[in-house]
PDB file of C-alpha atoms in Angstrom:
ATOM      1  CA  MET A   1      78.964  50.953  74.800  1.00 33.00           C
ATOM      2  CA  LYS A   2      82.442  49.888  76.157  1.00 46.00           C
ATOM      3  CA  ASP A   3      82.533  50.226  80.174  1.00 52.00           C
ATOM      4  CA  GLU A   4      85.369  52.494  80.649  1.00 53.00           C
ATOM      5  CA  THR A   5      85.677  51.547  84.079  1.00 79.00           C
ATOM      6  CA  ILE A   6      86.767  48.229  83.478  1.00 86.00           C
ATOM      7  CA  SER A   7      89.486  46.512  81.469  1.00 91.00           C
ATOM      8  CA  CYS A   8      90.589  43.044  80.314  1.00 94.00           C
ATOM      9  CA  ARG A   9      94.177  41.237  80.534  1.00 95.00           C
ATOM     10  CA  LEU A  10      95.713  37.971  80.716  1.00 96.00           C
ATOM     11  CA  ALA A  11      96.101  36.683  84.115  1.00 97.00           C
ATOM     12  CA  ARG A  12      99.279  37.148  86.247  1.00 97.00           C
ATOM     13  CA  PRO A  13     100.859  34.571  88.898  1.00 97.00           C
ATOM     14  CA  GLU A  14      99.810  37.553  91.572  1.00 96.00           C
ATOM     15  CA  ASP A  15      96.013  37.175  90.374  1.00 96.00           C
ATOM     16  CA  ARG A  16      96.167  33.459  91.711  1.00 96.00           C
ATOM     17  CA  GLU A  17      94.050  33.890  94.974  1.00 96.00           C
ATOM     18  CA  GLU A  18      91.509  36.129  93.997  1.00 95.00           C
ATOM     19  CA  CYS A  19      90.878  34.399  90.770  1.00 96.00           C
ATOM     20  CA  VAL A  20      90.303  30.851  92.437  1.00 96.00           C
ATOM     21  CA  GLU A  21      88.197  32.763  94.985  1.00 96.00           C
ATOM     22  CA  VAL A  22      85.816  34.383  92.581  1.00 95.00           C
ATOM     23  CA  VAL A  23      85.518  31.029  90.367  1.00 95.00           C
ATOM     24  CA  CYS A  24      85.038  28.937  93.101  1.00 94.00           C
ATOM     25  CA  ARG A  25      82.141  31.034  94.724  1.00 93.00           C
ATOM     26  CA  ALA A  26      80.721  31.395  91.164  1.00 91.00           C
ATOM     27  CA  PHE A  27      80.506  27.483  90.949  1.00 90.00           C
ATOM     28  CA  ALA A  28      79.616  27.003  94.472  1.00 91.00           C
ATOM     29  CA  GLU A  29      76.860  29.670  94.511  1.00 89.00           C
ATOM     30  CA  GLN A  30      75.483  29.634  90.977  1.00 86.00           C
ATOM     31  CA  ASP A  31      76.283  26.352  89.417  1.00 87.00           C
ATOM     32  CA  PRO A  32      73.213  23.750  89.609  1.00 88.00           C
ATOM     33  CA  MET A  33      75.328  20.800  89.324  1.00 90.00           C
ATOM     34  CA  THR A  34      77.756  21.882  91.623  1.00 92.00           C
ATOM     35  CA  GLN A  35      75.154  22.897  94.224  1.00 93.00           C
ATOM     36  CA  ALA A  36      73.619  19.174  93.331  1.00 94.00           C
ATOM     37  CA  PHE A  37      76.639  17.224  94.627  1.00 94.00           C
ATOM     38  CA  GLY A  38      76.871  19.508  97.484  1.00 94.00           C
ATOM     39  CA  LEU A  39      80.331  20.794  96.998  1.00 93.00           C
ATOM     40  CA  THR A  40      81.344  24.092  98.827  1.00 93.00           C
ATOM     41  CA  VAL A  41      84.198  26.646  97.768  1.00 93.00           C
ATOM     42  CA  GLU A  42      86.618  24.602  99.760  1.00 93.00           C
ATOM     43  CA  ASP A  43      85.778  21.522  97.951  1.00 92.00           C
ATOM     44  CA  MET A  44      86.474  23.369  94.739  1.00 92.00           C
ATOM     45  CA  ARG A  45      89.515  24.890  95.697  1.00 92.00           C
ATOM     46  CA  PRO A  46      92.063  22.187  94.857  1.00 90.00           C
ATOM     47  CA  LEU A  47      90.790  21.963  91.547  1.00 91.00           C
ATOM     48  CA  LEU A  48      90.768  25.593  90.695  1.00 93.00           C
ATOM     49  CA  GLU A  49      94.258  26.120  92.069  1.00 94.00           C
ATOM     50  CA  LEU A  50      95.642  23.516  89.898  1.00 93.00           C
ATOM     51  CA  THR A  51      93.219  24.861  86.990  1.00 93.00           C
ATOM     52  CA  PHE A  52      94.595  28.326  87.324  1.00 96.00           C
ATOM     53  CA  ASP A  53      98.231  27.515  87.535  1.00 96.00           C
ATOM     54  CA  ALA A  54      98.245  25.504  84.361  1.00 95.00           C
ATOM     55  CA  SER A  55      95.998  28.007  82.561  1.00 96.00           C
ATOM     56  CA  GLN A  56      97.803  31.032  83.536  1.00 97.00           C
ATOM     57  CA  ARG A  57     101.195  29.624  82.749  1.00 96.00           C
ATOM     58  CA  ALA A  58      99.370  28.824  79.142  1.00 96.00           C
ATOM     59  CA  ARG A  59      98.010  32.178  78.566  1.00 96.00           C
ATOM     60  CA  LEU A  60      94.726  30.769  78.642  1.00 96.00           C
ATOM     61  CA  SER A  61      93.470  32.547  81.785  1.00 97.00           C
ATOM     62  CA  ALA A  62      92.127  36.260  81.915  1.00 96.00           C
ATOM     63  CA  VAL A  63      90.761  38.629  84.185  1.00 96.00           C
ATOM     64  CA  VAL A  64      88.464  41.941  84.320  1.00 95.00           C
ATOM     65  CA  ILE A  65      89.870  44.539  86.564  1.00 93.00           C
ATOM     66  CA  THR A  66      87.698  47.601  87.854  1.00 90.00           C
ATOM     67  CA  ALA A  67      89.028  51.241  87.996  1.00 88.00           C
ATOM     68  CA  GLU A  68      89.528  50.757  91.547  1.00 88.00           C
ATOM     69  CA  GLY A  69      91.962  47.753  90.954  1.00 88.00           C
ATOM     70  CA  ARG A  70      89.706  44.832  92.079  1.00 90.00           C
ATOM     71  CA  LEU A  71      89.113  41.656  89.877  1.00 93.00           C
ATOM     72  CA  ALA A  72      85.475  41.456  88.580  1.00 94.00           C
ATOM     73  CA  GLY A  73      85.758  38.138  87.063  1.00 95.00           C
ATOM     74  CA  ALA A  74      87.940  35.464  85.485  1.00 96.00           C
ATOM     75  CA  ASN A  75      88.153  32.490  83.132  1.00 95.00           C
ATOM     76  CA  MET A  76      90.342  29.812  82.989  1.00 95.00           C
ATOM     77  CA  LEU A  77      90.786  27.686  79.608  1.00 95.00           C
ATOM     78  CA  THR A  78      92.182  24.068  79.697  1.00 94.00           C
ATOM     79  CA  THR A  79      93.654  21.637  77.189  1.00 94.00           C
ATOM     80  CA  GLU A  80      93.516  17.979  77.254  1.00 88.00           C
ATOM     81  CA  ASP A  81      97.092  17.508  78.473  1.00 87.00           C
ATOM     82  CA  MET A  82      96.174  19.502  81.714  1.00 87.00           C
ATOM     83  CA  ASP A  83      95.352  16.441  83.766  1.00 79.00           C
ATOM     84  CA  PHE A  84      95.160  17.219  87.390  1.00 80.00           C
ATOM     85  CA  TYR A  85      91.777  15.810  88.140  1.00 78.00           C
ATOM     86  CA  GLY A  86      93.345  12.907  90.016  1.00 81.00           C
ATOM     87  CA  GLN A  87      95.147  15.379  92.267  1.00 84.00           C
ATOM     88  CA  ALA A  88      92.188  17.734  92.960  1.00 84.00           C
ATOM     89  CA  ALA A  89      90.318  14.837  93.601  1.00 82.00           C
ATOM     90  CA  ALA A  90      92.258  13.174  96.331  1.00 85.00           C
ATOM     91  CA  ALA A  91      91.686  16.607  98.110  1.00 84.00           C
ATOM     92  CA  SER A  92      88.113  16.520  98.272  1.00 87.00           C
ATOM     93  CA  PRO A  93      85.846  13.092  98.446  1.00 90.00           C
ATOM     94  CA  LYS A  94      82.768  14.990  97.400  1.00 91.00           C
ATOM     95  CA  LEU A  95      84.816  16.074  94.211  1.00 90.00           C
ATOM     96  CA  ALA A  96      86.122  12.572  93.638  1.00 91.00           C
ATOM     97  CA  TYR A  97      82.325  11.301  93.672  1.00 93.00           C
ATOM     98  CA  MET A  98      81.479  14.069  91.233  1.00 92.00           C
ATOM     99  CA  PHE A  99      84.179  13.289  89.003  1.00 91.00           C
ATOM    100  CA  SER A 100      83.333   9.303  88.796  1.00 93.00           C
ATOM    101  CA  GLN A 101      79.474   9.997  88.104  1.00 94.00           C
ATOM    102  CA  LEU A 102      80.299  12.454  85.497  1.00 93.00           C
ATOM    103  CA  GLY A 103      82.959  10.423  83.779  1.00 92.00           C
ATOM    104  CA  GLU A 104      80.757   7.166  83.943  1.00 93.00           C
ATOM    105  CA  LYS A 105      77.664   8.155  83.344  1.00 93.00           C
ATOM    106  CA  PHE A 106      77.296  12.114  82.055  1.00 93.00           C
ATOM    107  CA  LEU A 107      80.249  13.019  79.731  1.00 92.00           C
ATOM    108  CA  PRO A 108      79.814   9.632  77.388  1.00 93.00           C
ATOM    109  CA  LYS A 109      76.250  10.905  76.581  1.00 94.00           C
ATOM    110  CA  LEU A 110      76.977  14.514  76.242  1.00 95.00           C
ATOM    111  CA  VAL A 111      80.524  14.835  74.683  1.00 94.00           C
ATOM    112  CA  GLY A 112      80.350  11.407  72.551  1.00 92.00           C
ATOM    113  CA  PRO A 113      77.815  12.736  69.925  1.00 93.00           C
ATOM    114  CA  ALA A 114      79.829  15.747  69.484  1.00 94.00           C
ATOM    115  CA  ARG A 115      83.367  14.320  69.588  1.00 93.00           C
ATOM    116  CA  PRO A 116      83.572  13.501  65.697  1.00 94.00           C
ATOM    117  CA  LEU A 117      83.632  17.195  65.298  1.00 93.00           C
ATOM    118  CA  PHE A 118      86.876  17.838  67.040  1.00 94.00           C
ATOM    119  CA  ALA A 119      88.544  14.378  67.434  1.00 92.00           C
ATOM    120  CA  GLY A 120      92.121  14.691  66.508  1.00 93.00           C
ATOM    121  CA  LYS A 121      92.281  18.461  66.316  1.00 95.00           C
ATOM    122  CA  LYS A 122      93.963  20.942  68.375  1.00 96.00           C
ATOM    123  CA  THR A 123      91.198  21.630  70.945  1.00 96.00           C
ATOM    124  CA  VAL A 124      90.923  24.520  74.037  1.00 96.00           C
ATOM    125  CA  THR A 125      88.212  23.949  76.458  1.00 94.00           C
ATOM    126  CA  PHE A 126      86.373  27.060  78.141  1.00 92.00           C
ATOM    127  CA  SER A 127      85.943  25.217  81.333  1.00 85.00           C
ATOM    128  CA  HIS A 128      85.984  27.766  84.487  1.00 92.00           C
ATOM    129  CA  LEU A 129      84.294  31.159  84.488  1.00 91.00           C
ATOM    130  CA  GLY A 130      83.278  33.281  87.481  1.00 92.00           C
ATOM    131  CA  VAL A 131      82.095  37.177  87.934  1.00 92.00           C
ATOM    132  CA  ARG A 132      81.536  38.483  91.232  1.00 90.00           C
ATOM    133  CA  LYS A 133      77.889  38.542  92.095  1.00 87.00           C
ATOM    134  CA  GLU A 134      77.896  42.450  92.456  1.00 87.00           C
ATOM    135  CA  MET A 135      79.324  42.819  89.029  1.00 84.00           C
ATOM    136  CA  ALA A 136      76.759  40.705  87.287  1.00 81.00           C
ATOM    137  CA  GLY A 137      75.155  42.533  84.357  1.00 80.00           C
ATOM    138  CA  HIS A 138      78.010  44.709  83.187  1.00 81.00           C
ATOM    139  CA  GLY A 139      78.934  42.491  80.397  1.00 85.00           C
ATOM    140  CA  ILE A 140      82.150  40.695  82.198  1.00 90.00           C
ATOM    141  CA  ALA A 141      81.289  37.307  80.753  1.00 87.00           C
ATOM    142  CA  ASN A 142      80.954  38.416  77.165  1.00 86.00           C
ATOM    143  CA  LEU A 143      84.222  40.675  77.842  1.00 90.00           C
ATOM    144  CA  LEU A 144      86.238  37.513  79.179  1.00 91.00           C
ATOM    145  CA  ALA A 145      85.175  35.724  76.105  1.00 87.00           C
ATOM    146  CA  ASP A 146      85.911  37.904  73.575  1.00 88.00           C
ATOM    147  CA  PHE A 147      89.463  38.633  75.186  1.00 91.00           C
ATOM    148  CA  ILE A 148      90.415  35.143  75.195  1.00 90.00           C
ATOM    149  CA  TYR A 149      89.104  34.335  71.742  1.00 89.00           C
ATOM    150  CA  GLY A 150      91.913  36.740  70.597  1.00 89.00           C
ATOM    151  CA  GLU A 151      94.520  34.742  72.539  1.00 90.00           C
ATOM    152  CA  VAL A 152      93.336  31.216  71.174  1.00 93.00           C
ATOM    153  CA  LYS A 153      91.943  31.710  67.545  1.00 91.00           C
ATOM    154  CA  ASP A 154      95.372  31.110  66.137  1.00 93.00           C
ATOM    155  CA  ARG A 155      96.487  28.609  68.451  1.00 95.00           C
ATOM    156  CA  PHE A 156      93.886  25.928  68.424  1.00 96.00           C
ATOM    157  CA  ASP A 157      91.649  24.546  65.970  1.00 95.00           C
ATOM    158  CA  PHE A 158      88.345  23.771  68.167  1.00 96.00           C
ATOM    159  CA  ALA A 159      86.900  25.480  71.139  1.00 95.00           C
ATOM    160  CA  ILE A 160      84.594  23.418  73.217  1.00 95.00           C
ATOM    161  CA  SER A 161      82.343  24.196  76.214  1.00 94.00           C
ATOM    162  CA  GLU A 162      79.729  22.551  78.382  1.00 92.00           C
ATOM    163  CA  ALA A 163      76.879  25.193  78.991  1.00 90.00           C
ATOM    164  CA  LEU A 164      75.593  24.113  82.156  1.00 84.00           C
ATOM    165  CA  ASN A 165      72.623  26.873  82.217  1.00 82.00           C
ATOM    166  CA  PRO A 166      70.829  29.331  79.769  1.00 84.00           C
ATOM    167  CA  ARG A 167      73.134  32.318  80.805  1.00 81.00           C
ATOM    168  CA  SER A 168      75.988  30.206  79.852  1.00 83.00           C
ATOM    169  CA  ALA A 169      74.589  29.114  76.655  1.00 88.00           C
ATOM    170  CA  ALA A 170      73.512  32.687  75.586  1.00 87.00           C
ATOM    171  CA  THR A 171      77.126  33.885  76.344  1.00 84.00           C
ATOM    172  CA  LEU A 172      78.881  31.259  74.113  1.00 88.00           C
ATOM    173  CA  LEU A 173      76.139  31.622  71.247  1.00 90.00           C
ATOM    174  CA  LYS A 174      77.048  34.976  71.346  1.00 86.00           C
ATOM    175  CA  ASN A 175      80.549  34.348  70.812  1.00 85.00           C
ATOM    176  CA  GLY A 176      80.393  32.145  67.933  1.00 90.00           C
ATOM    177  CA  PHE A 177      79.720  28.615  69.467  1.00 93.00           C
ATOM    178  CA  VAL A 178      77.126  26.204  68.383  1.00 95.00           C
ATOM    179  CA  CYS A 179      75.546  23.515  70.108  1.00 95.00           C
ATOM    180  CA  ALA A 180      76.648  20.128  68.958  1.00 96.00           C
ATOM    181  CA  SER A 181      74.818  17.743  71.275  1.00 96.00           C
ATOM    182  CA  ARG A 182      72.553  18.356  74.721  1.00 95.00           C
ATOM    183  CA  LEU A 183      71.631  16.320  77.520  1.00 95.00           C
ATOM    184  CA  SER A 184      68.804  16.939  80.148  1.00 95.00           C
ATOM    185  CA  TYR A 185      69.679  16.791  83.861  1.00 94.00           C
ATOM    186  CA  ARG A 186      66.789  14.184  83.822  1.00 94.00           C
ATOM    187  CA  ASP A 187      68.346  11.859  81.400  1.00 95.00           C
ATOM    188  CA  SER A 188      72.009  12.051  82.971  1.00 92.00           C
ATOM    189  CA  GLY A 189      71.706   8.843  84.878  1.00 93.00           C
ATOM    190  CA  ILE A 190      72.709  10.534  88.150  1.00 95.00           C
ATOM    191  CA  PRO A 191      70.334  10.434  90.956  1.00 95.00           C
ATOM    192  CA  GLU A 192      71.753  14.055  92.121  1.00 95.00           C
ATOM    193  CA  LEU A 193      71.270  15.365  88.937  1.00 95.00           C
ATOM    194  CA  ALA A 194      67.965  13.788  87.852  1.00 93.00           C
ATOM    195  CA  GLY A 195      65.776  16.408  89.785  1.00 93.00           C
ATOM    196  CA  LEU A 196      67.208  19.528  88.183  1.00 93.00           C
ATOM    197  CA  PRO A 197      65.384  21.193  85.694  1.00 92.00           C
ATOM    198  CA  GLY A 198      66.936  22.107  81.969  1.00 91.00           C
ATOM    199  CA  GLU A 199      69.842  20.791  80.526  1.00 93.00           C
ATOM    200  CA  VAL A 200      73.462  20.856  79.750  1.00 93.00           C
ATOM    201  CA  MET A 201      74.663  21.919  76.206  1.00 95.00           C
ATOM    202  CA  MET A 202      77.754  20.740  74.553  1.00 96.00           C
ATOM    203  CA  MET A 203      79.089  23.691  72.587  1.00 95.00           C
ATOM    204  CA  VAL A 204      81.670  23.856  69.931  1.00 96.00           C
ATOM    205  CA  ARG A 205      83.192  26.445  67.944  1.00 95.00           C
ATOM    206  CA  ASP A 206      85.385  26.254  64.758  1.00 95.00           C
ATOM    207  CA  LEU A 207      88.335  28.461  65.312  1.00 93.00           C
ATOM    208  CA  ARG A 208      89.796  27.965  61.721  1.00 89.00           C
ATOM    209  CA  LYS A 209      86.840  30.009  60.603  1.00 84.00           C
ATOM    210  CA  LYS A 210      87.677  33.498  61.104  1.00 65.00           C
TER     211      LYS A 210
END
């Protein structure tokens, strides 16, 4: 049953501070990879501020608002031309180190096997999502995914995402994604990740299939 006390809409410029805070905290407090690299909310903030600005302008960011007007969750989608990782890394040595490790060792193993599916196609990445801890269990993530799908389904050929934990994978599978490749943290080749349980799944959805 739809929860009538919450609603979803595209993000607006005035949502920036709250969006960034919610997504930063979700990553810093709940994401195993972010925690393994020791990233704090402040380490994540430069990246998420740049991500929000680009995503919001492109109509690729959505928010869920409670009846009281409070932001309960947000997502920020990105495209390949949104290249601000160098700028974000310059603001945080820990973020720069994580980017270098992932780019050299992790992403080639995870994304490489899946890339032929969407290479050369117009692709959008479901890259950043956060829900306030007290709003967990209210279907916020699924609501955001459903809403933003309506915004991207006719603009892109493929949607991709990295499911960093089982909860993320379940949300994406419910929304039409399939697992194109997977990589255990143990086999990542990165010392900080080698002791983590579980795996990352590279998820792909063909948006041309209505």
